[in-house]
Amino acid sequence: METLKLDLICGEKSEKIAKAAEILKNEGIVAIPTETVYGLAASAYSDEAVAKVFIAKGRPQDNPLIVHISNIDMLSEVACDIPEKAYKCAEKFWPGPFTMVLKKNTSVCDSVSRGLDTVAVRMPSHVTARAIIESAGIPLAAPSANLSGCPSPTNAYHVINDLDGKIDAIIIDDECQVGVESTVITLAGDTPRLLRPGAVTVEQLREILPDIEIDEAVLAEPTSDVVASPGMKYKHYSPKTTVYLVEGDSDRFADFVNSKKNSAAICFKEDKNINIPYIVYGSECDEGSLAHNVFSVLRDIDKENYSDVYVHAPSKTGVGLAVYNRLIRAAAFKVIKL
Ligand code: AMP
Ligand code: MG
């Protein structure tokens, strides 16, 4: 299949957005930018379109998709029995990098939620994403636009690398601002629960949901096959180079990595005295910068033939928790504490 490239950086935008919307209405699949990562969109009302997403990505069959909406009226089209606290969260965190799991409305295909009676819903803030949903006039199911298991795509070239020839179209736009996927919480049970950390932080969530619990799979390897969010049990975000996550201060990190042969480091700009090849992924004091770059550096590391890469672990506070959550999965839970 030839993948149509709809370039919004040069030329007229509205025609290309209308073209993407037309493809989506006709049950095609299109990679679109969002503020978190690039998404691979399909109509949430079409089993046929949703099936194409699973095939293109090689996504595990039990891993449900997030449905994207562009205005609050669409929420009751995709979810039902919506609790008051969901509206409070929507008011505070939407549009933005925040997803709520709610009871599913029957209008959404069962193939989106993979047989669960719940649906994950997000309203993105990205202007292009919103314009495409508005123009298509339907909610869009959209996982990250990468091959399953690979680092998530934060620019159009990452998407081209993974999915060119496998999907109908790719919107070419600027790189994604946040860089990690949305925060996911569930409000479908008795107590609110964080399933995946993101740019909306635990600290912010506690202001609206003081009783929110953090699912154990956020920071550890799930011990059972039955998890609240099926995506959490898979090895994720991994480059071909073997990743190790290393916790420790700057001096210990440098001493540790300097003894490693045929290896590289991914470190903070504050790290000093590293004598092996390294890539800086941001500032230790600015977790947002680490989130913005983490997937991109995991892809860059594969351009050389190192056997291993040692990543300096961020703090687990603020957006750092989201970065840590992605990195332990990229490392297949191999954490070295110095
Ligand atoms: P991605 O599509 O890569 O952004 O991942 C979406 C995440 O949301 C995965 O971890 C899914 O397992 C999770 N998710 C989507 N729908 C649901 C749902 N109905 N219940 C629980 N988790 C969900
Ligand atoms: Mg993904």
Short mmCIF file of C-alpha atoms and ligand atoms in Angstrom, two decimals:
data_model
loop_
_atom_site.label_atom_id
_atom_site.label_comp_id
_atom_site.label_asym_id
_atom_site.label_seq_id
_atom_site.Cartn_x
_atom_site.Cartn_y
_atom_site.Cartn_z
CA MET A 1 0.00 0.00 0.00
CA GLU A 2 1.24 3.51 -0.76
CA THR A 3 1.01 5.72 2.35
CA LEU A 4 -0.18 9.24 1.53
CA LYS A 5 1.99 11.95 3.16
CA LEU A 6 -0.11 14.96 4.18
CA ASP A 7 2.48 17.64 4.97
CA LEU A 8 1.13 20.41 7.20
CA ILE A 9 4.51 22.11 7.58
CA CYS A 10 4.48 23.28 3.94
CA GLY A 11 1.35 24.31 2.09
CA GLU A 12 -2.38 24.58 2.70
CA LYS A 13 -3.49 22.84 5.93
CA SER A 14 -7.28 22.75 5.72
CA GLU A 15 -7.41 20.61 2.54
CA LYS A 16 -5.05 18.06 4.07
CA ILE A 17 -7.04 17.90 7.30
CA ALA A 18 -10.22 17.39 5.24
CA LYS A 19 -8.47 14.59 3.29
CA ALA A 20 -7.43 12.84 6.53
CA ALA A 21 -10.99 13.13 7.85
CA GLU A 22 -12.40 11.68 4.62
CA ILE A 23 -10.04 8.67 4.83
CA LEU A 24 -11.10 8.10 8.46
CA LYS A 25 -14.82 8.32 7.61
CA ASN A 26 -14.20 5.72 4.88
CA GLU A 27 -12.75 3.28 7.44
CA GLY A 28 -9.10 4.01 6.62
CA ILE A 29 -6.32 4.59 9.19
CA VAL A 30 -4.24 7.77 9.52
CA ALA A 31 -1.26 8.69 11.75
CA ILE A 32 -1.97 12.03 13.41
CA PRO A 33 0.06 14.28 15.72
CA THR A 34 -1.14 14.84 19.27
CA GLU A 35 0.50 16.74 22.13
CA THR A 36 1.64 13.43 23.73
CA VAL A 37 2.93 11.17 20.91
CA TYR A 38 1.80 10.48 17.32
CA GLY A 39 -1.40 8.41 17.24
CA LEU A 40 -2.69 5.92 14.66
CA ALA A 41 -6.34 6.91 14.27
CA ALA A 42 -9.38 4.90 13.17
CA SER A 43 -13.13 5.40 13.51
CA ALA A 44 -14.23 4.13 16.94
CA TYR A 45 -17.48 3.14 15.21
CA SER A 46 -15.87 0.80 12.66
CA ASP A 47 -14.69 -2.74 13.52
CA GLU A 48 -13.03 -2.89 10.10
CA ALA A 49 -10.94 0.25 10.69
CA VAL A 50 -9.99 -0.82 14.23
CA ALA A 51 -8.86 -4.24 12.92
CA LYS A 52 -6.51 -2.44 10.47
CA VAL A 53 -4.84 -0.62 13.41
CA PHE A 54 -4.09 -3.91 15.20
CA ILE A 55 -2.63 -5.43 12.02
CA ALA A 56 -0.47 -2.39 11.09
CA LYS A 57 1.02 -2.13 14.60
CA GLY A 58 1.19 -5.85 15.38
CA ARG A 59 -0.64 -4.91 18.59
CA PRO A 60 -1.47 -7.69 21.08
CA GLN A 61 -5.14 -8.60 20.56
CA ASP A 62 -6.17 -8.02 24.19
CA ASN A 63 -4.83 -4.44 24.43
CA PRO A 64 -7.70 -1.91 24.16
CA LEU A 65 -7.50 1.49 22.45
CA ILE A 66 -8.09 5.02 23.76
CA VAL A 67 -10.98 6.90 22.10
CA HIS A 68 -10.28 10.55 21.27
CA ILE A 69 -13.00 13.21 21.32
CA SER A 70 -12.93 16.93 20.51
CA ASN A 71 -15.69 18.35 22.71
CA ILE A 72 -17.40 17.44 25.97
CA ASP A 73 -20.72 16.55 24.28
CA MET A 74 -18.97 13.61 22.62
CA LEU A 75 -18.20 12.11 26.05
CA SER A 76 -21.75 10.81 26.53
CA GLU A 77 -21.69 9.38 22.99
CA VAL A 78 -18.84 7.03 23.92
CA ALA A 79 -19.30 6.45 27.69
CA CYS A 80 -22.28 5.93 30.02
CA ASP A 81 -23.01 6.11 33.78
CA ILE A 82 -20.48 8.97 33.89
CA PRO A 83 -19.77 9.95 37.52
CA GLU A 84 -19.67 13.59 38.63
CA LYS A 85 -15.92 13.31 39.38
CA ALA A 86 -15.29 12.51 35.70
CA TYR A 87 -16.75 15.90 34.77
CA LYS A 88 -14.60 17.56 37.45
CA CYS A 89 -11.49 15.92 35.99
CA ALA A 90 -12.57 16.87 32.46
CA GLU A 91 -12.96 20.49 33.52
CA LYS A 92 -9.49 20.54 35.05
CA PHE A 93 -7.43 18.40 32.65
CA TRP A 94 -9.17 18.53 29.24
CA PRO A 95 -8.20 19.24 26.61
CA GLY A 96 -4.85 17.69 27.45
CA PRO A 97 -2.71 14.58 28.09
CA PHE A 98 -5.28 12.86 30.32
CA THR A 99 -7.40 9.73 29.76
CA MET A 100 -10.31 8.39 31.83
CA VAL A 101 -11.59 4.80 31.79
CA LEU A 102 -15.39 4.84 32.14
CA LYS A 103 -18.30 2.50 31.47
CA LYS A 104 -18.58 1.99 27.70
CA ASN A 105 -21.48 3.19 25.60
CA THR A 106 -22.68 0.48 23.17
CA SER A 107 -22.06 2.86 20.23
CA VAL A 108 -18.30 2.23 20.55
CA CYS A 109 -17.21 -0.98 18.84
CA ASP A 110 -16.37 -3.90 21.11
CA SER A 111 -13.17 -4.24 19.09
CA VAL A 112 -11.97 -0.90 20.56
CA SER A 113 -12.20 -2.13 24.16
CA ARG A 114 -11.32 -5.75 23.30
CA GLY A 115 -14.34 -7.15 25.09
CA LEU A 116 -14.07 -5.01 28.27
CA ASP A 117 -17.25 -3.19 29.37
CA THR A 118 -15.22 0.01 29.79
CA VAL A 119 -13.77 2.58 27.39
CA ALA A 120 -10.75 4.87 27.78
CA VAL A 121 -11.50 8.45 26.63
CA ARG A 122 -9.25 11.46 26.02
CA MET A 123 -9.74 14.96 24.62
CA PRO A 124 -6.40 16.05 23.10
CA SER A 125 -5.32 19.69 23.06
CA HIS A 126 -3.32 19.47 19.81
CA VAL A 127 -4.87 21.78 17.22
CA THR A 128 -4.43 19.34 14.31
CA ALA A 129 -5.78 16.34 16.25
CA ARG A 130 -8.85 18.31 17.28
CA ALA A 131 -9.42 19.64 13.77
CA ILE A 132 -9.31 16.11 12.34
CA ILE A 133 -11.80 14.74 14.92
CA GLU A 134 -14.11 17.74 14.30
CA SER A 135 -13.88 17.37 10.56
CA ALA A 136 -14.49 13.60 10.63
CA GLY A 137 -17.36 14.16 13.12
CA ILE A 138 -16.65 10.81 14.81
CA PRO A 139 -14.65 9.75 17.88
CA LEU A 140 -11.28 8.29 16.89
CA ALA A 141 -9.69 5.25 18.48
CA ALA A 142 -5.94 5.88 18.45
CA PRO A 143 -3.02 4.02 20.01
CA SER A 144 0.53 5.28 19.56
CA ALA A 145 1.60 5.15 15.86
CA ASN A 146 4.56 2.80 16.29
CA LEU A 147 5.15 -0.91 15.79
CA SER A 148 4.09 -2.54 19.06
CA GLY A 149 7.03 -2.95 21.42
CA CYS A 150 9.14 -0.19 19.80
CA PRO A 151 9.68 3.27 21.34
CA SER A 152 6.63 5.51 20.82
CA PRO A 153 6.82 8.02 17.93
CA THR A 154 7.27 11.68 18.79
CA ASN A 155 7.72 12.97 15.23
CA ALA A 156 6.42 12.06 11.78
CA TYR A 157 9.74 10.46 10.77
CA HIS A 158 9.47 7.93 13.59
CA VAL A 159 6.05 7.00 12.18
CA ILE A 160 7.37 6.74 8.62
CA ASN A 161 10.17 4.49 9.89
CA ASP A 162 7.68 2.08 11.52
CA LEU A 163 4.51 2.24 9.41
CA ASP A 164 5.23 3.55 5.88
CA GLY A 165 3.43 1.26 3.41
CA LYS A 166 1.20 -0.21 6.14
CA ILE A 167 -1.31 2.62 6.70
CA ASP A 168 -3.41 4.92 4.49
CA ALA A 169 -1.87 8.27 5.42
CA ILE A 170 0.51 10.13 7.72
CA ILE A 171 0.09 13.75 8.73
CA ILE A 172 3.49 15.42 8.76
CA ASP A 173 3.53 18.11 11.44
CA ASP A 174 5.88 19.43 14.15
CA GLU A 175 7.25 17.10 16.83
CA CYS A 176 5.03 16.27 19.79
CA GLN A 177 5.45 18.58 22.77
CA VAL A 178 4.94 16.30 25.78
CA GLY A 179 6.76 13.24 24.41
CA VAL A 180 5.15 10.52 26.58
CA GLU A 181 1.64 9.08 26.34
CA SER A 182 -1.31 10.40 28.36
CA THR A 183 -1.94 9.81 32.04
CA VAL A 184 -4.58 7.03 32.32
CA ILE A 185 -6.89 6.72 35.32
CA THR A 186 -9.90 4.50 35.84
CA LEU A 187 -13.13 5.81 37.33
CA ALA A 188 -15.00 2.61 36.50
CA GLY A 189 -14.36 0.98 39.90
CA ASP A 190 -15.16 2.04 43.47
CA THR A 191 -11.92 3.98 43.96
CA PRO A 192 -10.11 6.10 41.34
CA ARG A 193 -6.88 4.40 40.27
CA LEU A 194 -3.86 5.56 38.26
CA LEU A 195 -3.12 2.99 35.55
CA ARG A 196 -0.43 4.86 33.60
CA PRO A 197 1.46 8.01 34.68
CA GLY A 198 1.83 10.89 32.21
CA ALA A 199 2.19 14.66 32.05
CA VAL A 200 -0.85 15.15 34.31
CA THR A 201 0.91 14.20 37.55
CA VAL A 202 -0.20 12.27 40.64
CA GLU A 203 0.24 15.49 42.60
CA GLN A 204 -2.24 17.28 40.27
CA LEU A 205 -4.69 14.36 40.33
CA ARG A 206 -4.77 14.32 44.15
CA GLU A 207 -6.15 17.87 44.11
CA ILE A 208 -9.34 16.57 42.43
CA LEU A 209 -9.24 12.91 43.50
CA PRO A 210 -7.65 12.84 47.01
CA ASP A 211 -8.32 9.08 47.35
CA ILE A 212 -6.67 8.06 44.05
CA GLU A 213 -4.67 4.81 44.30
CA ILE A 214 -1.62 4.00 42.23
CA ASP A 215 -1.79 0.65 40.46
CA GLU A 216 1.15 -1.57 41.40
CA ALA A 217 1.98 -2.11 37.72
CA VAL A 218 3.00 1.59 37.42
CA LEU A 219 6.39 0.92 39.01
CA ALA A 220 6.80 -2.84 38.93
CA GLU A 221 6.50 -5.83 36.66
CA PRO A 222 2.95 -7.23 36.84
CA THR A 223 2.99 -10.59 38.61
CA SER A 224 -0.23 -11.85 37.07
CA ASP A 225 -1.76 -11.96 33.58
CA VAL A 226 -4.87 -10.19 34.89
CA VAL A 227 -4.03 -6.47 35.10
CA ALA A 228 -6.28 -3.39 35.31
CA SER A 229 -4.80 -2.05 32.07
CA PRO A 230 -3.79 -4.81 29.64
CA GLY A 231 -1.08 -2.63 28.06
CA MET A 232 0.91 -2.70 31.29
CA LYS A 233 1.88 -6.35 31.04
CA TYR A 234 3.78 -6.11 27.75
CA LYS A 235 7.44 -5.35 27.17
CA HIS A 236 7.26 -1.89 25.67
CA TYR A 237 9.14 0.97 24.16
CA SER A 238 12.31 -1.09 23.57
CA PRO A 239 15.08 -0.33 21.12
CA LYS A 240 17.17 -3.25 19.78
CA THR A 241 20.04 -2.26 22.08
CA THR A 242 19.61 -3.85 25.53
CA VAL A 243 18.49 -1.19 28.02
CA TYR A 244 19.41 -1.04 31.72
CA LEU A 245 17.94 1.59 34.03
CA VAL A 246 20.50 2.84 36.56
CA GLU A 247 19.60 4.60 39.81
CA GLY A 248 22.30 6.58 41.61
CA ASP A 249 23.99 9.97 41.86
CA SER A 250 26.11 11.51 39.13
CA ASP A 251 29.51 10.31 40.43
CA ARG A 252 28.40 6.71 40.91
CA PHE A 253 26.68 6.69 37.52
CA ALA A 254 29.89 7.86 35.78
CA ASP A 255 32.09 5.33 37.66
CA PHE A 256 29.65 2.54 36.83
CA VAL A 257 29.20 3.21 33.10
CA ASN A 258 32.90 3.96 32.48
CA SER A 259 33.70 0.29 33.16
CA LYS A 260 31.31 -0.93 30.44
CA LYS A 261 32.64 -2.08 27.04
CA ASN A 262 30.75 -1.69 23.72
CA SER A 263 28.08 0.25 25.59
CA ALA A 264 26.62 3.75 25.64
CA ALA A 265 24.91 5.92 28.24
CA ILE A 266 21.76 8.04 28.16
CA CYS A 267 22.27 10.68 30.81
CA PHE A 268 21.38 14.11 32.21
CA LYS A 269 23.03 17.30 31.02
CA GLU A 270 24.39 17.66 34.58
CA ASP A 271 26.28 14.31 34.39
CA LYS A 272 30.08 14.75 34.19
CA ASN A 273 33.17 12.61 33.50
CA ILE A 274 31.46 9.99 31.34
CA ASN A 275 34.11 8.34 29.14
CA ILE A 276 31.88 6.10 27.00
CA PRO A 277 29.66 7.40 24.15
CA TYR A 278 26.57 9.10 25.55
CA ILE A 279 23.40 10.99 24.61
CA VAL A 280 21.93 13.66 26.89
CA TYR A 281 18.14 13.37 27.25
CA GLY A 282 17.49 16.53 29.24
CA SER A 283 18.04 18.09 32.63
CA GLU A 284 17.77 16.17 35.90
CA CYS A 285 15.96 19.23 37.30
CA ASP A 286 13.45 19.46 34.43
CA GLU A 287 11.47 16.22 34.13
CA GLY A 288 9.48 17.72 31.25
CA SER A 289 12.66 17.85 29.16
CA LEU A 290 13.33 14.16 29.92
CA ALA A 291 9.76 13.23 28.89
CA HIS A 292 10.08 15.25 25.69
CA ASN A 293 13.23 13.40 24.57
CA VAL A 294 13.08 9.93 26.11
CA PHE A 295 11.56 8.05 23.15
CA SER A 296 13.62 9.91 20.59
CA VAL A 297 16.93 9.01 22.31
CA LEU A 298 15.83 5.38 22.65
CA ARG A 299 15.41 5.35 18.86
CA ASP A 300 18.70 7.22 18.26
CA ILE A 301 20.69 4.70 20.28
CA ASP A 302 19.89 2.00 17.71
CA LYS A 303 21.70 3.96 14.97
CA GLU A 304 25.00 2.64 16.43
CA ASN A 305 25.74 -0.97 17.21
CA TYR A 306 26.14 -0.91 20.99
CA SER A 307 25.27 -4.08 22.82
CA ASP A 308 23.94 -2.26 25.90
CA VAL A 309 22.76 1.20 26.91
CA TYR A 310 22.67 2.42 30.53
CA VAL A 311 20.04 5.07 31.21
CA HIS A 312 20.37 7.39 34.22
CA ALA A 313 17.03 7.04 36.01
CA PRO A 314 14.95 10.19 36.68
CA SER A 315 13.22 10.93 39.98
CA LYS A 316 9.80 9.35 40.43
CA THR A 317 8.08 12.66 41.20
CA GLY A 318 6.04 14.90 38.87
CA VAL A 319 6.42 13.96 35.20
CA GLY A 320 9.52 11.99 36.24
CA LEU A 321 7.19 9.14 37.29
CA ALA A 322 5.95 8.83 33.68
CA VAL A 323 9.52 8.77 32.33
CA TYR A 324 10.55 6.18 34.93
CA ASN A 325 7.47 4.06 34.07
CA ARG A 326 8.42 4.00 30.35
CA LEU A 327 12.10 3.33 31.05
CA ILE A 328 11.54 0.32 33.34
CA ARG A 329 9.50 -1.22 30.53
CA ALA A 330 12.12 -0.32 27.90
CA ALA A 331 14.60 -2.06 30.21
CA ALA A 332 12.29 -5.09 30.61
CA PHE A 333 12.44 -4.29 34.37
CA LYS A 334 16.26 -4.53 34.62
CA VAL A 335 17.00 -1.82 37.23
CA ILE A 336 20.50 -1.38 38.72
CA LYS A 337 20.60 0.47 42.07
CA LEU A 338 24.08 1.90 42.79
P1 AMP B 1 -1.55 3.30 23.80
O1 AMP B 1 -2.63 2.89 22.89
O2 AMP B 1 -0.23 2.81 23.39
O3 AMP B 1 -1.55 4.76 24.14
O4 AMP B 1 -1.95 2.58 25.16
C1 AMP B 1 -3.24 2.75 25.71
C2 AMP B 1 -3.24 2.26 27.13
O5 AMP B 1 -4.55 2.44 27.69
C3 AMP B 1 -2.91 0.77 27.22
O6 AMP B 1 -2.08 0.55 28.35
C4 AMP B 1 -4.28 0.15 27.41
O7 AMP B 1 -4.20 -1.10 28.07
C5 AMP B 1 -5.01 1.21 28.22
N1 AMP B 1 -6.47 1.11 28.06
C6 AMP B 1 -7.20 1.42 26.97
N2 AMP B 1 -8.52 1.14 27.18
C7 AMP B 1 -8.60 0.67 28.44
C8 AMP B 1 -9.69 0.19 29.26
N3 AMP B 1 -10.93 0.17 28.79
N4 AMP B 1 -9.41 -0.25 30.51
C9 AMP B 1 -8.15 -0.21 30.98
N5 AMP B 1 -7.08 0.21 30.26
C10 AMP B 1 -7.30 0.64 29.02
MG MG B 2 1.61 2.56 22.68
#
